[in-house]
Tab-separated table of C-alpha atoms in Angstrom:
chain	number	residue	atom	x	y	z
A	56	UNK	CA	-9.383	-5.795	22.071
A	57	UNK	CA	-9.082	-6.417	18.327
A	58	UNK	CA	-7.293	-9.720	18.172
A	59	UNK	CA	-5.976	-11.487	15.161
A	60	UNK	CA	-8.342	-14.255	14.312
A	61	UNK	CA	-9.639	-15.848	11.182
A	62	UNK	CA	-11.312	-13.254	9.003
A	63	UNK	CA	-13.361	-13.927	5.908
A	64	UNK	CA	-11.346	-12.637	2.964
A	65	UNK	CA	-13.239	-11.736	-0.197
A	66	UNK	CA	-11.941	-10.705	-3.604
A	67	UNK	CA	-14.244	-8.320	-5.448
A	68	UNK	CA	-13.468	-8.111	-9.148
A	69	UNK	CA	-14.964	-6.463	-12.204
A	70	UNK	CA	-14.504	-8.930	-15.001
A	71	UNK	CA	-14.219	-8.136	-18.664
A	72	UNK	CA	-14.858	-4.964	-20.612
A	73	UNK	CA	-17.304	-3.284	-18.307
A	74	UNK	CA	-16.629	-0.074	-16.455
A	75	UNK	CA	-19.672	0.148	-14.215
A	76	UNK	CA	-18.383	-0.477	-10.728
A	77	UNK	CA	-20.922	1.217	-8.480
A	78	UNK	CA	-22.541	-2.089	-7.531
A	79	UNK	CA	-19.190	-3.713	-6.837
A	80	UNK	CA	-18.209	-0.806	-4.601
A	81	UNK	CA	-21.504	-0.901	-2.684
A	82	UNK	CA	-21.045	-4.618	-2.022
A	83	UNK	CA	-17.365	-4.169	-1.105
A	84	UNK	CA	-18.290	-1.497	1.403
A	85	UNK	CA	-21.113	-3.577	2.909
A	86	UNK	CA	-18.839	-6.589	3.363
A	87	UNK	CA	-16.212	-4.399	4.990
A	88	UNK	CA	-18.837	-3.096	7.413
A	89	UNK	CA	-19.752	-6.702	8.145
A	90	UNK	CA	-16.198	-7.258	9.388
A	91	UNK	CA	-14.748	-8.948	6.330
A	92	UNK	CA	-11.465	-8.164	4.611
A	93	UNK	CA	-12.288	-7.147	1.084
A	94	UNK	CA	-9.656	-7.025	-1.614
A	95	UNK	CA	-10.853	-4.763	-4.386
A	96	UNK	CA	-9.051	-5.279	-7.669
A	97	UNK	CA	-10.520	-2.596	-9.852
A	98	UNK	CA	-11.865	-2.620	-13.378
A	99	UNK	CA	-11.397	-4.764	-16.473
A	100	UNK	CA	-9.932	-7.903	-14.948
A	101	UNK	CA	-9.258	-10.911	-17.106
A	102	UNK	CA	-10.154	-14.361	-15.711
A	103	UNK	CA	-6.398	-15.033	-15.435
A	104	UNK	CA	-5.895	-11.909	-13.306
A	105	UNK	CA	-8.824	-12.846	-11.076
A	106	UNK	CA	-7.625	-16.391	-10.441
A	107	UNK	CA	-4.070	-15.212	-9.811
A	108	UNK	CA	-5.281	-12.577	-7.330
A	109	UNK	CA	-7.472	-15.165	-5.579
A	110	UNK	CA	-4.404	-17.365	-5.143
A	111	UNK	CA	-2.084	-14.622	-3.916
A	112	UNK	CA	-4.659	-13.245	-1.491
A	113	UNK	CA	-5.845	-16.689	-0.309
A	114	UNK	CA	-9.489	-15.581	-0.276
A	115	UNK	CA	-12.359	-17.882	0.635
A	116	UNK	CA	-14.743	-16.026	-1.663
A	117	UNK	CA	-14.532	-14.394	-5.084
A	118	UNK	CA	-17.297	-11.908	-5.898
A	119	UNK	CA	-17.552	-11.247	-9.620
A	120	UNK	CA	-19.423	-8.249	-10.948
A	121	UNK	CA	-20.497	-8.557	-14.563
A	122	UNK	CA	-22.926	-6.184	-16.245
A	123	UNK	CA	-21.772	-6.722	-19.787
A	124	UNK	CA	-23.683	-9.915	-20.530
A	125	UNK	CA	-20.484	-11.898	-20.930
A	126	UNK	CA	-21.078	-14.061	-17.871
A	127	UNK	CA	-21.521	-17.314	-19.827
A	128	UNK	CA	-18.009	-16.834	-21.225
A	129	UNK	CA	-16.236	-15.363	-18.216
A	130	UNK	CA	-17.636	-17.493	-15.386
A	131	UNK	CA	-16.607	-20.934	-16.740
A	132	UNK	CA	-13.160	-19.528	-17.478
A	133	UNK	CA	-12.735	-18.170	-13.942
A	134	UNK	CA	-13.964	-21.429	-12.421
A	135	UNK	CA	-11.603	-23.598	-14.434
A	136	UNK	CA	-8.639	-21.311	-13.709
A	137	UNK	CA	-9.416	-21.396	-9.969
A	138	UNK	CA	-9.374	-25.178	-10.281
A	139	UNK	CA	-6.036	-25.097	-12.059
A	140	UNK	CA	-4.520	-23.042	-9.248
A	141	UNK	CA	-5.666	-25.592	-6.667
A	142	UNK	CA	-8.467	-23.334	-5.426
A	143	UNK	CA	-11.396	-25.702	-5.841
A	144	UNK	CA	-12.786	-24.742	-2.433
A	145	UNK	CA	-13.047	-21.025	-3.206
A	146	UNK	CA	-16.698	-19.894	-3.390
A	147	UNK	CA	-17.775	-17.889	-6.414
A	148	UNK	CA	-20.541	-15.304	-6.117
A	149	UNK	CA	-21.876	-13.412	-9.086
A	150	UNK	CA	-23.457	-9.957	-9.141
A	151	UNK	CA	-24.871	-7.936	-11.990
A	152	UNK	CA	-27.306	-8.483	-14.815
A	153	UNK	CA	-27.908	-12.203	-15.308
A	154	UNK	CA	-31.019	-13.369	-17.201
A	155	UNK	CA	-33.082	-15.977	-15.327
A	156	UNK	CA	-32.609	-18.574	-18.055
A	157	UNK	CA	-28.819	-18.536	-17.548
A	158	UNK	CA	-28.974	-19.085	-13.799
A	159	UNK	CA	-29.486	-22.883	-13.636
A	160	UNK	CA	-26.523	-23.421	-15.957
A	161	UNK	CA	-24.296	-21.129	-13.858
A	162	UNK	CA	-25.302	-22.839	-10.605
A	163	UNK	CA	-24.548	-26.191	-12.233
A	164	UNK	CA	-21.109	-24.924	-13.197
A	165	UNK	CA	-20.413	-24.188	-9.540
A	166	UNK	CA	-21.506	-20.604	-8.878
A	167	UNK	CA	-22.557	-20.324	-5.221
A	168	UNK	CA	-24.885	-17.328	-5.513
A	169	UNK	CA	-26.244	-14.894	-8.112
A	170	UNK	CA	-27.474	-11.425	-7.156
A	171	UNK	CA	-29.271	-8.910	-9.336
A	172	UNK	CA	-29.947	-5.192	-8.877
A	173	UNK	CA	-31.771	-4.326	-5.664
A	174	UNK	CA	-30.488	-7.297	-3.660
A	175	UNK	CA	-30.239	-6.304	0.037
A	176	UNK	CA	-26.567	-6.413	0.982
A	177	UNK	CA	-27.517	-8.213	4.210
A	178	UNK	CA	-28.580	-11.209	2.135
A	179	UNK	CA	-25.187	-11.362	0.427
A	180	UNK	CA	-23.408	-11.045	3.776
A	181	UNK	CA	-25.410	-13.916	5.252
A	182	UNK	CA	-24.861	-16.126	2.228
A	183	UNK	CA	-21.116	-15.531	2.360
A	184	UNK	CA	-20.964	-16.240	6.080
A	185	UNK	CA	-22.936	-19.439	5.590
A	186	UNK	CA	-20.700	-20.522	2.723
A	187	UNK	CA	-17.662	-19.898	4.927
A	188	UNK	CA	-19.386	-21.587	7.880
A	189	UNK	CA	-19.268	-18.544	10.118
A	190	UNK	CA	-22.947	-18.119	10.924
B	108	UNK	CA	7.827	-33.998	-2.769
B	109	UNK	CA	7.917	-31.602	0.178
B	110	UNK	CA	6.378	-33.162	3.250
B	111	UNK	CA	5.406	-30.024	5.149
B	112	UNK	CA	3.891	-26.709	4.190
B	113	UNK	CA	7.071	-24.980	5.314
B	114	UNK	CA	9.192	-27.119	3.001
B	115	UNK	CA	6.865	-26.365	0.105
B	116	UNK	CA	7.270	-22.663	0.954
B	117	UNK	CA	11.045	-22.983	0.841
B	118	UNK	CA	10.722	-24.593	-2.585
B	119	UNK	CA	8.689	-21.594	-3.703
B	120	UNK	CA	5.322	-23.286	-4.316
B	121	UNK	CA	2.799	-20.502	-4.671
B	122	UNK	CA	-0.176	-22.315	-3.153
B	123	UNK	CA	1.925	-23.237	-0.129
B	124	UNK	CA	3.180	-19.655	0.188
B	125	UNK	CA	-0.329	-18.201	0.169
B	126	UNK	CA	-1.603	-20.751	2.729
B	127	UNK	CA	1.392	-20.138	4.978
B	128	UNK	CA	0.797	-16.381	4.815
B	129	UNK	CA	-2.797	-16.886	5.960
B	130	UNK	CA	-1.820	-19.136	8.868
B	131	UNK	CA	0.744	-16.636	10.082
B	132	UNK	CA	-1.597	-13.700	9.605
B	133	UNK	CA	-4.209	-15.510	11.704
B	134	UNK	CA	-1.671	-16.204	14.423
B	135	UNK	CA	-2.548	-19.891	14.337
B	136	UNK	CA	-0.436	-22.589	16.019
B	137	UNK	CA	0.327	-23.945	12.551
B	138	UNK	CA	1.558	-20.495	11.557
B	139	UNK	CA	4.001	-20.497	14.451
B	140	UNK	CA	5.298	-23.897	13.427
B	141	UNK	CA	5.857	-22.673	9.881
B	142	UNK	CA	7.763	-19.640	11.137
B	143	UNK	CA	9.962	-21.883	13.227
B	144	UNK	CA	10.735	-24.191	10.345
B	145	UNK	CA	11.501	-21.486	7.787
B	146	UNK	CA	13.545	-19.265	10.103
B	147	UNK	CA	16.962	-20.724	9.151
B	148	UNK	CA	16.154	-19.940	5.503
B	149	UNK	CA	15.517	-16.239	6.065
B	150	UNK	CA	17.844	-13.256	5.996
B	151	UNK	CA	18.618	-13.151	2.272
B	152	UNK	CA	16.098	-10.691	0.842
B	153	UNK	CA	16.468	-6.943	0.543
B	154	UNK	CA	13.529	-5.533	2.526
B	155	UNK	CA	12.350	-2.185	1.201
B	156	UNK	CA	9.704	-0.174	3.032
B	157	UNK	CA	7.532	2.361	1.253
B	158	UNK	CA	5.706	4.799	3.508
B	159	UNK	CA	4.091	8.225	3.342
B	160	UNK	CA	0.802	10.047	3.752
B	161	UNK	CA	-2.384	8.697	2.125
B	162	UNK	CA	-2.707	9.687	-1.505
B	163	UNK	CA	0.960	10.445	-2.130
B	164	UNK	CA	1.038	7.607	-4.660
B	165	UNK	CA	2.699	4.810	-2.731
B	166	UNK	CA	0.867	1.969	-4.507
B	167	UNK	CA	1.481	3.435	-7.946
B	168	UNK	CA	5.139	3.899	-7.073
B	169	UNK	CA	5.410	0.314	-5.844
B	170	UNK	CA	3.758	-0.837	-9.076
B	171	UNK	CA	6.286	1.060	-11.211
B	172	UNK	CA	9.178	-0.002	-9.054
B	173	UNK	CA	8.281	-3.690	-9.302
B	174	UNK	CA	7.657	-3.352	-13.035
B	175	UNK	CA	11.061	-1.768	-13.684
B	176	UNK	CA	12.849	-4.201	-11.374
B	177	UNK	CA	11.352	-7.051	-13.377
B	178	UNK	CA	12.396	-5.473	-16.689
B	179	UNK	CA	16.033	-4.470	-16.197
B	180	UNK	CA	18.349	-3.382	-19.010
B	181	UNK	CA	19.288	-6.225	-21.389
B	182	UNK	CA	21.842	-8.619	-19.964
B	183	UNK	CA	20.768	-8.184	-16.343
B	184	UNK	CA	18.827	-10.844	-14.505
B	185	UNK	CA	15.565	-9.549	-12.996
B	186	UNK	CA	15.174	-10.207	-9.264
B	187	UNK	CA	12.006	-11.861	-7.998
B	188	UNK	CA	9.786	-9.391	-6.164
B	189	UNK	CA	7.232	-9.869	-3.399
B	190	UNK	CA	4.932	-7.064	-2.347
B	191	UNK	CA	3.100	-6.761	0.960
B	192	UNK	CA	0.560	-3.936	0.901
B	193	UNK	CA	-0.980	-2.969	4.233
B	194	UNK	CA	-4.249	-1.057	4.454
B	195	UNK	CA	-6.162	-0.050	7.590
B	196	UNK	CA	-8.709	-2.179	9.433
B	197	UNK	CA	-11.862	-0.366	10.511
B	198	UNK	CA	-11.801	0.070	14.283
B	199	UNK	CA	-15.603	-0.141	14.281
B	200	UNK	CA	-16.401	-3.240	12.238
B	201	UNK	CA	-13.050	-5.020	12.199
B	202	UNK	CA	-13.401	-5.217	8.427
B	203	UNK	CA	-11.102	-3.704	5.843
B	204	UNK	CA	-11.142	-2.621	2.243
B	205	UNK	CA	-7.796	-3.466	0.702
B	206	UNK	CA	-7.407	-1.450	-2.474
B	207	UNK	CA	-3.702	-1.401	-3.223
B	208	UNK	CA	-4.007	-4.021	-5.961
B	209	UNK	CA	-6.018	-1.564	-8.054
B	210	UNK	CA	-2.772	0.284	-8.794
B	211	UNK	CA	-0.769	-2.878	-9.353
B	212	UNK	CA	-2.568	-4.423	-12.306
B	213	UNK	CA	0.509	-4.132	-14.534
B	214	UNK	CA	2.102	-6.839	-12.419
B	215	UNK	CA	-0.463	-9.544	-13.218
B	216	UNK	CA	0.734	-12.636	-15.024
B	217	UNK	CA	4.366	-12.386	-13.937
B	218	UNK	CA	5.415	-15.539	-12.036
B	219	UNK	CA	8.354	-13.604	-10.552
B	220	UNK	CA	5.973	-11.346	-8.629
B	221	UNK	CA	3.707	-12.107	-5.676
B	222	UNK	CA	1.381	-9.408	-4.319
B	223	UNK	CA	-0.316	-9.871	-0.971
B	224	UNK	CA	-2.714	-7.369	0.624
B	225	UNK	CA	-2.944	-7.241	4.355
B	226	UNK	CA	-5.217	-5.483	6.840
B	227	UNK	CA	-3.604	-3.741	9.800
B	228	UNK	CA	-5.954	-5.585	12.220
B	229	UNK	CA	-5.748	-3.047	14.999
B	230	UNK	CA	-2.049	-2.207	14.895
B	231	UNK	CA	-1.192	1.470	14.879
B	232	UNK	CA	2.371	1.699	13.625
B	233	UNK	CA	1.539	1.532	9.918
B	234	UNK	CA	1.992	-2.240	9.704
B	235	UNK	CA	0.084	-5.241	11.038
B	236	UNK	CA	1.493	-7.187	13.967
B	237	UNK	CA	2.173	-10.147	11.692
B	238	UNK	CA	3.770	-8.245	8.787
B	239	UNK	CA	7.251	-9.310	9.897
B	240	UNK	CA	6.105	-12.930	9.776
B	241	UNK	CA	4.794	-12.547	6.243
B	242	UNK	CA	8.104	-11.031	5.221
B	243	UNK	CA	9.877	-14.139	6.518
B	244	UNK	CA	7.705	-16.380	4.359
B	245	UNK	CA	8.627	-14.483	1.193
B	246	UNK	CA	12.254	-14.350	2.278
B	247	UNK	CA	12.375	-18.132	2.838
B	248	UNK	CA	10.569	-18.721	-0.460
B	249	UNK	CA	13.483	-17.061	-2.223
B	250	UNK	CA	12.064	-13.676	-3.164
B	251	UNK	CA	15.057	-11.384	-3.549
B	252	UNK	CA	13.328	-8.061	-3.062
B	253	UNK	CA	10.397	-7.586	-0.709
B	254	UNK	CA	8.524	-4.298	-1.000
B	255	UNK	CA	6.448	-3.446	2.053
B	256	UNK	CA	3.876	-0.698	1.561
B	257	UNK	CA	2.577	0.696	4.844
B	258	UNK	CA	-0.824	2.059	5.723
B	259	UNK	CA	-1.053	5.665	4.522
B	260	UNK	CA	0.928	6.977	7.438
B	261	UNK	CA	0.820	10.362	9.101
B	262	UNK	CA	3.663	11.587	11.223
B	263	UNK	CA	4.558	8.925	13.721
B	264	UNK	CA	3.921	5.610	11.993
B	265	UNK	CA	7.561	4.721	11.879
B	266	UNK	CA	7.469	0.986	12.588
B	267	UNK	CA	8.555	0.244	9.027
B	268	UNK	CA	12.047	1.587	9.747
B	269	UNK	CA	12.725	-1.228	12.191
B	270	UNK	CA	11.544	-3.846	9.705
B	271	UNK	CA	13.071	-2.709	6.409
B	272	UNK	CA	16.692	-2.435	5.329
B	273	UNK	CA	15.837	0.575	3.190
B	274	UNK	CA	12.952	2.941	3.890
B	275	UNK	CA	11.524	5.092	1.122
B	276	UNK	CA	9.396	7.996	2.351
B	277	UNK	CA	7.024	9.258	-0.318
B	278	UNK	CA	5.963	12.897	-0.252
B	279	UNK	CA	3.731	14.771	-2.645
B	280	UNK	CA	3.416	18.485	-3.316
B	281	UNK	CA	0.905	20.462	-1.301
B	282	UNK	CA	1.014	18.648	2.013
B	283	UNK	CA	1.899	21.425	4.398
B	284	UNK	CA	4.530	24.098	4.926
B	285	UNK	CA	8.251	23.770	5.496
B	286	UNK	CA	7.870	23.425	9.259
B	287	UNK	CA	6.295	20.034	8.615
B	288	UNK	CA	9.616	18.913	7.216
B	289	UNK	CA	11.575	19.593	10.397
B	290	UNK	CA	9.111	17.908	12.721
B	291	UNK	CA	10.229	14.644	14.211
B	292	UNK	CA	8.849	11.425	12.829
B	293	UNK	CA	8.393	10.048	9.413
B	294	UNK	CA	11.003	12.119	7.587
B	295	UNK	CA	13.659	11.049	10.056
B	296	UNK	CA	13.355	7.428	9.034
B	297	UNK	CA	13.900	8.052	5.312
B	298	UNK	CA	16.875	6.422	3.640
B	299	UNK	CA	15.514	7.723	0.357
B	300	UNK	CA	13.064	10.596	-0.037
B	301	UNK	CA	10.761	10.608	-3.016
B	302	UNK	CA	8.703	13.589	-4.107
B	303	UNK	CA	6.059	11.925	-6.204
B	304	UNK	CA	3.652	13.689	-8.565
B	305	UNK	CA	6.588	15.910	-9.512
B	306	UNK	CA	4.619	17.179	-12.500
B	307	UNK	CA	2.093	19.013	-10.295
B	308	UNK	CA	2.497	22.731	-9.582
B	309	UNK	CA	4.258	23.366	-6.308
B	310	UNK	CA	6.552	20.356	-6.486
B	311	UNK	CA	9.563	22.691	-6.608
B	312	UNK	CA	8.537	24.115	-3.231
B	313	UNK	CA	8.272	20.654	-1.728
B	314	UNK	CA	11.677	19.695	-3.105
B	315	UNK	CA	13.196	22.894	-1.777
B	316	UNK	CA	11.676	22.450	1.682
B	317	UNK	CA	12.976	18.899	1.898
B	318	UNK	CA	16.433	19.928	0.716
B	319	UNK	CA	16.551	22.605	3.387
B	320	UNK	CA	15.523	20.056	5.972
B	321	UNK	CA	18.258	17.691	4.842
B	322	UNK	CA	20.868	20.416	4.740
B	323	UNK	CA	20.204	20.989	8.427
B	324	UNK	CA	20.720	17.326	9.166
B	325	UNK	CA	23.563	16.749	6.699
B	326	UNK	CA	25.492	20.030	6.315
B	327	UNK	CA	27.783	18.889	3.516
B	328	UNK	CA	24.839	18.875	1.168
B	329	UNK	CA	24.279	22.620	1.323
B	330	UNK	CA	26.956	23.637	-1.132
B	331	UNK	CA	25.999	21.083	-3.687
B	332	UNK	CA	22.411	22.190	-3.755
B	333	UNK	CA	23.039	25.882	-3.557
B	334	UNK	CA	23.154	27.084	-7.156
B	335	UNK	CA	20.534	25.578	-9.432
B	336	UNK	CA	21.445	22.311	-11.182
B	337	UNK	CA	19.519	20.490	-8.513
B	338	UNK	CA	19.243	17.216	-10.359
B	339	UNK	CA	22.963	16.642	-10.565
B	340	UNK	CA	23.519	17.500	-6.958
B	341	UNK	CA	20.921	14.972	-5.862
B	342	UNK	CA	22.529	12.224	-7.883
B	343	UNK	CA	25.727	12.755	-5.997
B	344	UNK	CA	23.930	13.058	-2.697
B	345	UNK	CA	22.779	9.465	-2.632
B	346	UNK	CA	26.204	7.925	-2.428
B	347	UNK	CA	27.629	7.469	1.021
B	348	UNK	CA	29.838	10.407	1.927
B	349	UNK	CA	32.531	10.138	4.609
B	350	UNK	CA	31.141	6.693	5.348
B	351	UNK	CA	27.743	8.185	6.116
B	352	UNK	CA	24.568	7.798	4.081
B	353	UNK	CA	22.884	11.007	3.029
B	354	UNK	CA	19.270	10.450	1.966
B	355	UNK	CA	18.846	11.469	-1.669
B	356	UNK	CA	15.737	13.386	-2.715
B	357	UNK	CA	14.261	12.070	-5.933
B	358	UNK	CA	11.423	13.621	-7.935
B	359	UNK	CA	9.236	10.952	-9.543
B	360	UNK	CA	6.064	10.724	-11.585
B	361	UNK	CA	4.716	7.280	-10.789
B	362	UNK	CA	1.983	7.340	-13.399
B	363	UNK	CA	4.533	7.627	-16.209
B	364	UNK	CA	7.495	5.938	-14.551
B	365	UNK	CA	9.677	9.024	-14.633
B	366	UNK	CA	12.420	8.968	-12.009
B	367	UNK	CA	11.996	5.270	-11.232
B	368	UNK	CA	15.314	4.265	-12.834
B	369	UNK	CA	17.091	6.727	-10.556
B	370	UNK	CA	15.169	5.319	-7.596
B	371	UNK	CA	16.331	1.799	-8.426
B	372	UNK	CA	19.925	3.057	-8.688
B	373	UNK	CA	19.639	4.604	-5.253
B	374	UNK	CA	18.123	1.436	-3.785
B	375	UNK	CA	21.138	-0.479	-5.067
B	376	UNK	CA	23.498	2.219	-3.780
B	377	UNK	CA	21.862	2.045	-0.359
B	378	UNK	CA	22.183	-1.714	-0.306
B	379	UNK	CA	25.877	-1.448	-1.217
B	380	UNK	CA	26.329	1.115	1.529
B	381	UNK	CA	24.599	-1.134	4.091
B	382	UNK	CA	26.798	-4.062	3.178
B	383	UNK	CA	30.078	-2.136	3.083
B	384	UNK	CA	29.503	-0.208	6.278
B	385	UNK	CA	28.339	-3.173	8.314
B	386	UNK	CA	24.989	-1.455	8.772
B	387	UNK	CA	23.219	-4.449	7.167
B	388	UNK	CA	24.145	-6.670	10.138
B	389	UNK	CA	23.334	-3.911	12.613
B	390	UNK	CA	19.856	-3.421	11.144
B	391	UNK	CA	19.313	-7.151	10.959
B	392	UNK	CA	20.221	-7.536	14.623
B	393	UNK	CA	17.973	-4.616	15.580
B	394	UNK	CA	15.099	-6.150	13.651
B	395	UNK	CA	15.459	-9.526	15.299
B	396	UNK	CA	15.662	-7.872	18.724
B	397	UNK	CA	12.499	-5.937	17.904
B	398	UNK	CA	10.776	-9.157	16.778
B	399	UNK	CA	11.824	-10.921	19.943
B	400	UNK	CA	10.542	-8.112	22.149
B	401	UNK	CA	7.206	-7.922	20.329
B	402	UNK	CA	6.723	-11.658	20.663
B	403	UNK	CA	7.756	-11.571	24.290
B	404	UNK	CA	5.276	-8.758	24.958
B	405	UNK	CA	2.460	-10.669	23.281
B	406	UNK	CA	3.398	-13.892	25.076
B	407	UNK	CA	3.500	-12.179	28.459
B	408	UNK	CA	0.097	-10.716	27.824
B	409	UNK	CA	-1.310	-14.069	26.737
B	410	UNK	CA	0.249	-15.685	29.792
B	411	UNK	CA	-1.336	-13.074	32.023
B	412	UNK	CA	-4.724	-13.384	30.315
B	413	UNK	CA	-4.747	-17.128	30.858
B	414	UNK	CA	-4.025	-16.740	34.549
B	415	UNK	CA	-6.701	-14.254	35.554
B	416	UNK	CA	-10.417	-14.866	35.555
B	417	UNK	CA	-12.694	-12.719	33.439
B	418	UNK	CA	-14.710	-12.118	36.596
B	419	UNK	CA	-11.797	-10.573	38.502
B	420	UNK	CA	-10.925	-8.467	35.525
B	421	UNK	CA	-14.475	-7.142	35.216
B	422	UNK	CA	-14.546	-6.300	38.950
B	423	UNK	CA	-11.366	-4.247	38.731
B	424	UNK	CA	-12.559	-2.610	35.512
B	425	UNK	CA	-15.839	-1.647	37.192
B	426	UNK	CA	-13.916	0.055	40.011
B	427	UNK	CA	-11.947	2.091	37.473
B	428	UNK	CA	-15.098	3.087	35.597
B	429	UNK	CA	-16.774	4.215	38.827
B	430	UNK	CA	-13.559	6.129	39.634
B	431	UNK	CA	-12.954	4.209	42.855
B	432	UNK	CA	-9.582	3.051	41.653
B	433	UNK	CA	-7.126	4.690	39.257
B	434	UNK	CA	-6.045	2.795	36.127
B	435	UNK	CA	-2.498	2.677	37.479
B	436	UNK	CA	-3.620	1.147	40.758
B	437	UNK	CA	-5.841	-1.288	38.873
B	438	UNK	CA	-2.908	-2.537	36.813
B	439	UNK	CA	-0.980	-3.273	39.997
B	440	UNK	CA	-3.903	-5.245	41.370
B	441	UNK	CA	-4.409	-7.137	38.128
B	442	UNK	CA	-0.747	-8.105	37.930
B	443	UNK	CA	-0.812	-9.260	41.558
B	444	UNK	CA	-3.992	-11.190	40.908
B	445	UNK	CA	-2.370	-12.914	37.976
B	446	UNK	CA	0.529	-14.035	40.154
B	447	UNK	CA	3.167	-12.206	38.141
């Protein structure tokens, strides 16, 4: 019996001018197979579009994929817009190419997890479940 | 300041709307309370269903439709538009990939639009069991047009027809021969038929097959469509004739927006027809009856589940699996055991 119960809802977004979405799709698929509801928004999302989609979809988690190197610009913008929409409790996960020296700053800003190439999807799934207190 | 979530919904607060949608989707007790409180404020919106096979371009069509509705000719006030897009839940993992937003990026940044994706969560009729509840939230929040995009439906996912005032069935060229068009099911529920991707080769054949199908169901159309000049004939077909609605067939190209203005005209014409003919009230009554019966069915089941032990259930199930008892017989026993 598939009953309607609380499901983890995740927004997967490609932020900025970056058309490489293979990683985002792999993660989206893995989360789906882990029983989550994944809203995939497609390419070239502005921070405004991402925050608006997070509000309309009432997701617990936003997964941002950035391979363009613009994370230090895009991430603070997304975080502050989420705040503005009253979505302080939404978790933000970041995937893509992020140099080690940027990571402490991003975590301080409020990013809940950063994943580079080769991360096992199981790790991401577990982190999301823990963040949503379903583990 | 609104004191409850439901009141904030009625005042159109977007954070309240999104939270209410989640509660109702999760079937929570709070969700039921919200539905109760907003119910008197529902019944205003024009509910438009968009259904059709996967890949016919439903999401792109919905995107264009919402875009054009929000940008009417000068002097006209744009209606507020809510969109509920349903995609399938995996029967294996219970998860879902909801991808309809990908085609709706043009709608971002417009405060008069609210797009919500929804997983079917095990329902088979092309909608989720709580879709009707989500519709009520948008209705109570004052959205004037609610577009409901179903799961990419095959032939018998016709639940949308009992929810929507106007059902658009989207076809695309190359999806089977003309016999498909006279089968029962999805084509029967169309108030408006759209042949999308009308710029692809073969679209003429699809249009012709659908016209033939309609001419069987609505004979007065035959003459009008007989000698070329198809476009004109279709325009006239939409209007109610002899007090009856004849579904118009509209070619569209969603990627460019071609044919969408005509579609909006026909949506308005269908709404006028519903209101003038009294069909609006009839459909409304049918929808509420349907809602009531669905809720009653679910409540009866929940009532039964709470009154039988898991142990008894497993025992009966084991007898069915070992073929000692037929499923029909087992149901009788289970109902007796539950004291119904």
